[in-house]
Coordinates of C-alpha atoms in Angstrom, one line a residue:
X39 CA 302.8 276.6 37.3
X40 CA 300.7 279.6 38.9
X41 CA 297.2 279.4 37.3
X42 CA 294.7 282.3 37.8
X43 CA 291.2 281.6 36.1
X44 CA 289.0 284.5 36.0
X45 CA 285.4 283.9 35.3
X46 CA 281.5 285.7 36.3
X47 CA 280.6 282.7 38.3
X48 CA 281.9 279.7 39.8
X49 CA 280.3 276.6 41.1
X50 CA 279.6 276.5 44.3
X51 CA 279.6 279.8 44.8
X52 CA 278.1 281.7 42.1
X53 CA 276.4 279.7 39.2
X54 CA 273.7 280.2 36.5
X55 CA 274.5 277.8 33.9
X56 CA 277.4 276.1 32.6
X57 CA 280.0 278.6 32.8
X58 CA 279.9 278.2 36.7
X59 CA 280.1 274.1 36.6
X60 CA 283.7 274.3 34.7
X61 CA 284.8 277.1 37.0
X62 CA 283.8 274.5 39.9
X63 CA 285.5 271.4 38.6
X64 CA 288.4 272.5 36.1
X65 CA 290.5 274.2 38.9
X66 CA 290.2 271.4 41.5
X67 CA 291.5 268.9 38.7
X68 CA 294.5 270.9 37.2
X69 CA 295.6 271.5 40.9
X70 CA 295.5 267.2 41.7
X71 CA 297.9 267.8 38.6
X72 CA 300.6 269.8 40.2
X73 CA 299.5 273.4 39.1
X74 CA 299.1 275.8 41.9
X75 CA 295.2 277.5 40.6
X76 CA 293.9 280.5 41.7
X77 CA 290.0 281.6 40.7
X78 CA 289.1 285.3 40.7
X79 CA 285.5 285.9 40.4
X80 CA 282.6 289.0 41.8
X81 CA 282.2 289.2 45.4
X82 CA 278.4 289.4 44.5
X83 CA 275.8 290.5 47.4
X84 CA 273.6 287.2 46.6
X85 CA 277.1 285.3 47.3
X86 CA 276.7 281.5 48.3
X87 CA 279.2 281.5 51.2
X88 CA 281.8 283.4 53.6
X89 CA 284.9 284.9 52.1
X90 CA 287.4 285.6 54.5
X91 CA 288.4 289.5 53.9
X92 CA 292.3 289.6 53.1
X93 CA 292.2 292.8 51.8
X94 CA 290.9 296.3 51.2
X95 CA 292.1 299.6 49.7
X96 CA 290.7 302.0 47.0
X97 CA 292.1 301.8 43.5
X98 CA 292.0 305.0 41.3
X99 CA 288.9 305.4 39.2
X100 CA 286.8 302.5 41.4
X101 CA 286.8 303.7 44.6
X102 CA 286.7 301.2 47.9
X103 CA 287.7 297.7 46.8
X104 CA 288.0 294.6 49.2
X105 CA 288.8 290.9 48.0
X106 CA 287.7 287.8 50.2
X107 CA 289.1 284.3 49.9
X108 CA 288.4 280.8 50.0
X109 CA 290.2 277.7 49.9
X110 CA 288.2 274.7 48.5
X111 CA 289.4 271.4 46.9
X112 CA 293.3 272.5 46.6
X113 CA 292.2 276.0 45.0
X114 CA 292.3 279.6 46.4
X115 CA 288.7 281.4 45.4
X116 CA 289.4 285.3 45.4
X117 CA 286.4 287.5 45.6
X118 CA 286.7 290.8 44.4
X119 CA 284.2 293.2 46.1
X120 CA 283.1 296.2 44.3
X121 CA 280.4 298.5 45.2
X122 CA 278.5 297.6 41.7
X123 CA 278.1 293.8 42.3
X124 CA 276.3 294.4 46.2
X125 CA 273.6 293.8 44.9
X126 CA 271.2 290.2 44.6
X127 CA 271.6 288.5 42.0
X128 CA 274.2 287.6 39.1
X129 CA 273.9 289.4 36.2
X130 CA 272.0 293.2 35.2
X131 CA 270.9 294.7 32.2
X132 CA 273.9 297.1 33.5
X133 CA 276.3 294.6 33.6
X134 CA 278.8 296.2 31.0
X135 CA 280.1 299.1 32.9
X136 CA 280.2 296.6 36.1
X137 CA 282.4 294.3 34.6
X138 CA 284.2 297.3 33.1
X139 CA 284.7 298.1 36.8
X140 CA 285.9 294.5 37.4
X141 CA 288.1 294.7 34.7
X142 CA 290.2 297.8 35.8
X143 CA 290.2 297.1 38.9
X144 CA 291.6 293.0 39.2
X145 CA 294.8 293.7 37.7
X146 CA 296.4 296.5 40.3
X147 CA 294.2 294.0 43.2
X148 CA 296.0 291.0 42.1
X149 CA 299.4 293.3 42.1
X150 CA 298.6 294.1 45.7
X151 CA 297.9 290.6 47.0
X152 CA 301.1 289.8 44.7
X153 CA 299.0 287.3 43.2
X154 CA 300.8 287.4 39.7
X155 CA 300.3 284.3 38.0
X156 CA 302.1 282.6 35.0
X157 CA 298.8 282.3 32.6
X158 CA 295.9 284.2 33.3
X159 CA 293.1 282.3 32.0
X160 CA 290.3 284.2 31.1
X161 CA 286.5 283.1 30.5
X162 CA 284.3 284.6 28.0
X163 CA 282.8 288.5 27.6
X164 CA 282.7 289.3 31.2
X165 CA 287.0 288.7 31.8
X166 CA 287.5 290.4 28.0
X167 CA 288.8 293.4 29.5
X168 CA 290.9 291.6 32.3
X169 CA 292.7 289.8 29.7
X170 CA 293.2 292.8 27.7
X171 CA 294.7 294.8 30.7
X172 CA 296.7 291.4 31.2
X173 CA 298.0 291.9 28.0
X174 CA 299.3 295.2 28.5
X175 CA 300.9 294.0 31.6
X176 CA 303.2 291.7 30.1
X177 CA 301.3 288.7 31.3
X178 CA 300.8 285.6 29.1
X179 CA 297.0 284.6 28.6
X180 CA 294.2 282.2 27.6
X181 CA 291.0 283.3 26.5
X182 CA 287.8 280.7 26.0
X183 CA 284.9 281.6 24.3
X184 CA 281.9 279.4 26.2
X185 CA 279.4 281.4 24.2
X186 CA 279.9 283.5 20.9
X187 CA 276.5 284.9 21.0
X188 CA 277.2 286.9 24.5
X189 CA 279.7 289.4 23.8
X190 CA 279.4 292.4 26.3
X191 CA 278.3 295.1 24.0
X192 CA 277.8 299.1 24.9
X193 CA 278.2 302.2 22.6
X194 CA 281.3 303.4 22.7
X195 CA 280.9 307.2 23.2
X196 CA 279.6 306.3 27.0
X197 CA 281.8 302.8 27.2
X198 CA 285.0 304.3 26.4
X199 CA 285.5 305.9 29.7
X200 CA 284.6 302.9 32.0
X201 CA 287.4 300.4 29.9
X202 CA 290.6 302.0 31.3
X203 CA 291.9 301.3 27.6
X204 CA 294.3 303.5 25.7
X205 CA 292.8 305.1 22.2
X206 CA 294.5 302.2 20.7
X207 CA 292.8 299.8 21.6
X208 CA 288.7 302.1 20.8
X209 CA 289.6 301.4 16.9
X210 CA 288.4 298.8 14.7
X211 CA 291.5 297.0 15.4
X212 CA 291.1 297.1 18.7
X213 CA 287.9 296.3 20.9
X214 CA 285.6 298.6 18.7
X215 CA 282.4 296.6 17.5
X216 CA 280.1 298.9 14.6
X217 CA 280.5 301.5 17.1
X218 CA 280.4 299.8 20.4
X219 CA 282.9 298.9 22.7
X220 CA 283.2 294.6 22.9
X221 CA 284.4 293.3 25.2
X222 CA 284.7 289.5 23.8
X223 CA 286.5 291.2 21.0
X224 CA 288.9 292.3 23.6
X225 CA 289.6 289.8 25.3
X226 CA 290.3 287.7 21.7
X227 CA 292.8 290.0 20.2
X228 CA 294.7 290.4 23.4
X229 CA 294.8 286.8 24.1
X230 CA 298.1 285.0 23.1
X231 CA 295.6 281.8 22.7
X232 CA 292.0 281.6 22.4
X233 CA 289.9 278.2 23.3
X234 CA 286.0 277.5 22.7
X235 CA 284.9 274.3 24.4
X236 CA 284.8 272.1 21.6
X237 CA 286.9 271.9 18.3
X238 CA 283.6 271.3 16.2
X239 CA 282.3 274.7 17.6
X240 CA 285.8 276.3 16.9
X241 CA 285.6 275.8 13.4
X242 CA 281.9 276.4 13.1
X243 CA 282.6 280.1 14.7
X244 CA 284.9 281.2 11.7
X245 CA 282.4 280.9 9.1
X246 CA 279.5 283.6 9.1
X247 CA 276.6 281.3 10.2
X248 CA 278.0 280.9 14.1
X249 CA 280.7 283.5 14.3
X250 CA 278.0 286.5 15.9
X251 CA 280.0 288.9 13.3
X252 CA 283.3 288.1 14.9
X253 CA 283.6 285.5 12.0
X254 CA 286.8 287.5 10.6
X255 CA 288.6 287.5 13.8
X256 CA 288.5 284.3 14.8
X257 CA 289.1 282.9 11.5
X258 CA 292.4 285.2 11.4
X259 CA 293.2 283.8 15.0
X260 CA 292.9 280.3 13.3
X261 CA 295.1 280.9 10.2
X262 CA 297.7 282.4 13.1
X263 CA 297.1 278.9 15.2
X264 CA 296.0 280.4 18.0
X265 CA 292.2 279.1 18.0
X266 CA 291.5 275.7 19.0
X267 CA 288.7 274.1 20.6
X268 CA 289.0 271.5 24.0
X269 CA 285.3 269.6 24.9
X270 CA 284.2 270.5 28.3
X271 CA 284.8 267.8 31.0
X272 CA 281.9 266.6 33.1
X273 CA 281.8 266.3 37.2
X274 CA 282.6 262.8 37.8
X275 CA 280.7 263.0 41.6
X276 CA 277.7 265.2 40.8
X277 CA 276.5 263.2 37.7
X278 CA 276.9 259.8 39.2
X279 CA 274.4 257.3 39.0
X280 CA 276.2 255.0 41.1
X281 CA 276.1 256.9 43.6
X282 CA 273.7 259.8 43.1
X283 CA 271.2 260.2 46.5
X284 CA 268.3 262.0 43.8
X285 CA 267.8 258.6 42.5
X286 CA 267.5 255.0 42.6
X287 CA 271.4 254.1 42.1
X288 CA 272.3 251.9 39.5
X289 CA 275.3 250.9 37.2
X290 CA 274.0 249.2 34.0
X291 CA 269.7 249.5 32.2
X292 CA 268.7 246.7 33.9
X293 CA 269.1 248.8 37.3
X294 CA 268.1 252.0 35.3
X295 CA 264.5 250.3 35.4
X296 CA 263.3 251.4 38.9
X297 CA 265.0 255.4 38.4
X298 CA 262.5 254.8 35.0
X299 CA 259.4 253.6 36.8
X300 CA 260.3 256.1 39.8
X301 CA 259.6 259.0 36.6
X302 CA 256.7 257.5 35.3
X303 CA 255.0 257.0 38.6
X304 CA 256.0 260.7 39.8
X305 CA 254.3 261.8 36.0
X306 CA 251.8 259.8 36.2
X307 CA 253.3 258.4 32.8
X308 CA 251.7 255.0 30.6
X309 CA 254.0 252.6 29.1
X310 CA 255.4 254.7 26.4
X311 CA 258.9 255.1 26.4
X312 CA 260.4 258.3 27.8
X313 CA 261.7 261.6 25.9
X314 CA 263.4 263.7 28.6
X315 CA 264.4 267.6 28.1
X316 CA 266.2 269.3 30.8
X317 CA 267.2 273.0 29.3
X318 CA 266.7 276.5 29.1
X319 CA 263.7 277.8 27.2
X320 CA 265.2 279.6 24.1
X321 CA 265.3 279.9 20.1
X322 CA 268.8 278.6 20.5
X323 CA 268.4 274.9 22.6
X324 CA 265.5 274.8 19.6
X325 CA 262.7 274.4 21.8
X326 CA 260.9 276.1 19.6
X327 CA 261.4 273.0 17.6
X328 CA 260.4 270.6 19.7
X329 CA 257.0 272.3 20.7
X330 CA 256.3 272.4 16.5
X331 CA 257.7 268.2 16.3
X332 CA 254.9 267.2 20.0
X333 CA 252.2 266.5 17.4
X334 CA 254.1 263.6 16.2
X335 CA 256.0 263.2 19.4
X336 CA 252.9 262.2 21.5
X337 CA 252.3 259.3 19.4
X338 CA 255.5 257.7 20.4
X339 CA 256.5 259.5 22.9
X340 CA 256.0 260.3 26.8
X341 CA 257.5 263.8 26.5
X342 CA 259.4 265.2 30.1
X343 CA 260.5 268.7 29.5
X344 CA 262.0 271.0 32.4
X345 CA 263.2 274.3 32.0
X346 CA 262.3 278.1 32.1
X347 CA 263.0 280.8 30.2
X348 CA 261.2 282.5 27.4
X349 CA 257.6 283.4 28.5
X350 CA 256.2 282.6 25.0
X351 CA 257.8 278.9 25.1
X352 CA 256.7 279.0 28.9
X353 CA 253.2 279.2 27.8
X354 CA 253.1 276.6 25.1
X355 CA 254.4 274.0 27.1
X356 CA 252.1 275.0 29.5
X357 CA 248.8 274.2 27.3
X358 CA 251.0 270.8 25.8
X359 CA 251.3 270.0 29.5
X360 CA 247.3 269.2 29.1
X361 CA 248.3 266.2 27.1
X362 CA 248.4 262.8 28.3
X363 CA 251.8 262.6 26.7
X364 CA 253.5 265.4 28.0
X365 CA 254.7 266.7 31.5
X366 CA 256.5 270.3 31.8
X367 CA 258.0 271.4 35.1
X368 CA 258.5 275.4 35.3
X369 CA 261.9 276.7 36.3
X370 CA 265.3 274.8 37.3
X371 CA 265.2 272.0 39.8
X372 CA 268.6 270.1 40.5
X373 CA 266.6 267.0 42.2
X374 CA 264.2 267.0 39.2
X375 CA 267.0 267.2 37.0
X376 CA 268.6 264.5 38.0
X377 CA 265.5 262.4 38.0
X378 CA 264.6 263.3 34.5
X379 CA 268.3 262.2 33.3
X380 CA 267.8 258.8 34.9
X381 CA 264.7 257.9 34.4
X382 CA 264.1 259.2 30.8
X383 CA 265.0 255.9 27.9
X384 CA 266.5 259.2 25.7
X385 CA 267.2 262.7 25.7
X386 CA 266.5 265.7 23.1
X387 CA 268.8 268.0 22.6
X388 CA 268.1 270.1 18.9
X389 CA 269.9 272.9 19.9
X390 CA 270.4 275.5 17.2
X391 CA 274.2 276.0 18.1
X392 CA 275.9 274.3 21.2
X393 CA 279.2 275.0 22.4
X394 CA 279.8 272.1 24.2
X395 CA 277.0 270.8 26.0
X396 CA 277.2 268.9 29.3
X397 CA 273.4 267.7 29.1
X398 CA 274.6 264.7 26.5
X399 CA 277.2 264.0 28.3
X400 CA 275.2 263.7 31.9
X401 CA 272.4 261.7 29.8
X402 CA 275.0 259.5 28.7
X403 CA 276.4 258.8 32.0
X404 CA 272.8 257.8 33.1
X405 CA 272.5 255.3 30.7
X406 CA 270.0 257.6 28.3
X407 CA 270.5 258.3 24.7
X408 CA 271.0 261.6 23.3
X409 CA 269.1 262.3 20.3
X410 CA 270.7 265.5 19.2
X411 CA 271.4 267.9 16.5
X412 CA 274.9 267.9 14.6
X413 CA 275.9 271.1 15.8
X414 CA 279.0 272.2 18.2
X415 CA 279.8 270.0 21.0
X416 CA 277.2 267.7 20.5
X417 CA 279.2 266.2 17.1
X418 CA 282.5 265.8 19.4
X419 CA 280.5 264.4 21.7
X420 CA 277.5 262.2 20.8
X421 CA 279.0 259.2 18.6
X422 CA 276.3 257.8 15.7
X423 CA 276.5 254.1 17.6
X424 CA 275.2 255.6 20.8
X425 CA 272.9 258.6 20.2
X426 CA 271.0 259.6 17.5
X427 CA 271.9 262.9 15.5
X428 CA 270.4 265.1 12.7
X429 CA 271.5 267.9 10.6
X430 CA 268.7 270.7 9.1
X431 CA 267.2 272.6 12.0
X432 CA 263.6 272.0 11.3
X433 CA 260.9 270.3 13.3
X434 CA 260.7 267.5 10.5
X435 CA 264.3 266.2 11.3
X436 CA 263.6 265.8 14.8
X437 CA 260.5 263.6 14.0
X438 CA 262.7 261.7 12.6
X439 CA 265.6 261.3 14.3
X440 CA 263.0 260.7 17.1
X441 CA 261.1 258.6 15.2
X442 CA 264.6 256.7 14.3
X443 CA 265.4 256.2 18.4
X444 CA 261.8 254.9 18.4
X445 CA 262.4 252.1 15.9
X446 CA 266.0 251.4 18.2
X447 CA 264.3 250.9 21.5
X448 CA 261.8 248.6 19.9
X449 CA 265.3 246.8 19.6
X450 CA 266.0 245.6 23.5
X451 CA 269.1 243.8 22.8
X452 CA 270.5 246.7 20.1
X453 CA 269.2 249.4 22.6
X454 CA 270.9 247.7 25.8
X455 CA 274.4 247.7 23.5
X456 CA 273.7 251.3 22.7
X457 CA 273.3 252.3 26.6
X458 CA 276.3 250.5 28.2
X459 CA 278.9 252.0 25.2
X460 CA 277.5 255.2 25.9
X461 CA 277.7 254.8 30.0
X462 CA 281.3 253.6 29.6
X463 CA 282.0 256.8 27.8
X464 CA 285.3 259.0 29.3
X465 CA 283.9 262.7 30.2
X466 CA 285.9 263.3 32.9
X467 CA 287.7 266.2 33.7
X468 CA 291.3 265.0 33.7
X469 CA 291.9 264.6 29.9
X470 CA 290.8 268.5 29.5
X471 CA 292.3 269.4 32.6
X472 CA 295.9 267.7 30.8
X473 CA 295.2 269.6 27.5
X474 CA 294.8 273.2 29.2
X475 CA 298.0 273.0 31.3
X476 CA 299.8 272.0 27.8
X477 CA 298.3 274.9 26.4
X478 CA 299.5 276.9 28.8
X479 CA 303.2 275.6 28.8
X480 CA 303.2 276.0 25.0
X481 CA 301.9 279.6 25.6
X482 CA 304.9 280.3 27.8
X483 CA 307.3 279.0 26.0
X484 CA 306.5 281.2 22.5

């Protein structure tokens, strides 16, 4: 089976979150299955690496086009070079007429390097419009949603030129959005199946609290069966703490102890147990939340946050980072990272939404318990005899739910069962990697 994944970012490559760590595992593992994969992603200017150039031409409308490739682990990386993505740098407030750009242009590219695949797999808001050209190329397709909330969003009257879409599709039926063009609405209706990385979070976008106003669609895609949700897999060799060069290796707690002491001497940390927090600084991984529950945190608590984003969140960490209590390191820092998910006794997660989540699922791994809210991939993911869960989204139930882990590490003997069924824990990539390729024969053979 011919494979063609089309995603923003790709691990090594390109990356800024979690989008760009499936692209850099799922690939690999559905070729060691027997499918022949292809990924198509920008040839940005900030690129990590060399593409060899295979081709070059202009395509009508674009303008001078070239693709580079790279093969890596089995798969063939193609990098589409367009004259809007030579620049540093991912992602630009601009970035809807760029990938506009990207979508008109891969299909006649991929025609030219006869790279015409069986199922195109598309990933979220940025390969919308791919799948929707896809779509009315005859192709068969797959469509995941890794984030509702993102949905590549511009008013129409300028947007509808840069598509390459007939009128049909600028209607409400089509990829018009309360007057803007969407391209995650695109890339849903043209779809002949559309994932989301977790089955909780696919039946938590069809009602009207998570669906991001594309509640209606998706719940019509359900009652059609062709919404479903498969959890993210995790990178078996890059969260290994059996291996992992970042820290002191171990394979059970008792040889977590030294990665622990490592942290608290680095922090200059007292006895208390450890609350770790590796995650981006936003409303929606409920850091706001956490900064409200510190008060009560502090007095159980040696708090570890890393992270960066939001400037407001930025600063209150910042003056919390006074306290004894609580450490915060600015920005993202993959050593760090790994340090904080070995050494911390347990990890907060009180995300607002959350698709998937790999964060658990690394913490997990390290032998560090997950106290998380019951939202998305964190209910598929987090089971009530390892981790510690809670439901309202409010400072108070993260007290206690923190205050609940508290009263279990207190507990050696409970806590030490706790860590080794949560370590021995399946989140590797081949059980996900096995349930997309029979998606895609069951999409090929409707």
């Amino acid at each position: 089976m011919r494979v063609l994944h089309v995603t923003s970012e790709v691990f090594p490559f390109s990356r800024s979150g979690g989008l760009g760590d499936v692209l850099g595992a799922l690939p690999a593992v559905q070729g060691l299955l027997g499918a022949q994969v292809s990924v198509l992603s920008p040839w940005y200017g900030s690129l990590a690496g060399t593409p060899e150039q295979i081709w070059a031409g202009d395509v009508a409308a674009v303008g001078p086009v070239r693709v580079g490739e790279i093969r890596q682990d089995g798969v063939r990386f193609l990098f589409l070079g367009l004259p809007e993505f030579e620049r540093e740098g991912l992602y630009h407030p601009d970035d809807v007429w760029r990938f506009c750009a990207f979508g008109r242009t891969a299909l006649p590219v991929l025609r030219a390097l006869n790279e015409i695949p069986d199922v195109l797999h598309g990933h979220d808001w940025q390969a919308g419009l791919v799948v929707a050209h896809a779509h009315e190329a005859g192709w068969r397709s797959v469509y995941t949603v890794h984030n509702l909330q993102y949905q590549g969003r511009w008013n129409l009257a300028e947007a509808r030129n840069w598509s390459g879409l007939g009128p049909e599709w600028l209607t409400h039926e089509g990829a018009e959005f309360y007057g803007d063009l969407n391209l995650m609405k695109a890339g849903l209706i043209a779809a002949d199946h559309v994932t989301t990385v977790s089955p909780q979070y696919a039946r938590e976008i069809t009602t009207q609290q998570y669906g991001e106003g594309l509640e209606g669609v998706l719940l019509r895609l359900t009652l059609e069966g062709r919404l479903s949700g498969i959890i993210n897999g995790l990178d078996q060799e890059r969260w290994n703490p059996r291996t992992d060069p970042d820290v002191p290796v171990y394979s059970d707690l008792a040889g977590k102890a030294a990665a622990t002491q490592a942290l608290r001497t680095e922090f200059g940390l007292d006895q208390a147990p450890i609350l770790g927090i590796v995650s981006r600084l936003a409303d929606q991984k409920g850091m706001d939340l956490l900064i409200e529950a510190l008060p009560r945190l502090v007095h159980d608590w040696n708090v570890v946050v890393l992270g960066g984003g939001d400037p407001l969140l930025t600063a209150a960490l910042e003056g919390w980072a006074q306290h004894p209590h609580v450490s915060f390191a600015q920005g993202m820092n993959e050593a760090l990272a790994h340090r904080i998910y070995a050494g911390s006794d347990a990890f907060a997660m009180p995300s607002r939404f959350e698709p998937c989540g790999l964060s658990q699922m690394i913490a997990m791994r390290y032998g560090t318990l997950p106290v998380v809210r019951e939202t998305g991939g964190l209910v598929d993911t987090v089971p009530p005899d390892v981790g510690f869960r809670f439901g309202p989204a409010t400072p108070q139930a993260l007290v206690e739910a923190c205050q609940e882990a508290h009263a279990a590490f207190e507990d050696r003997t409970g806590w030490a069962e706790r860590v080794a069924r949560g370590m021995a824990l399946d989140f590797s990539w081949d059980g996900p990697a096995r349930d997309y390729l029979a998606l895609y024969e069951r999409v090929l053979k409707a």
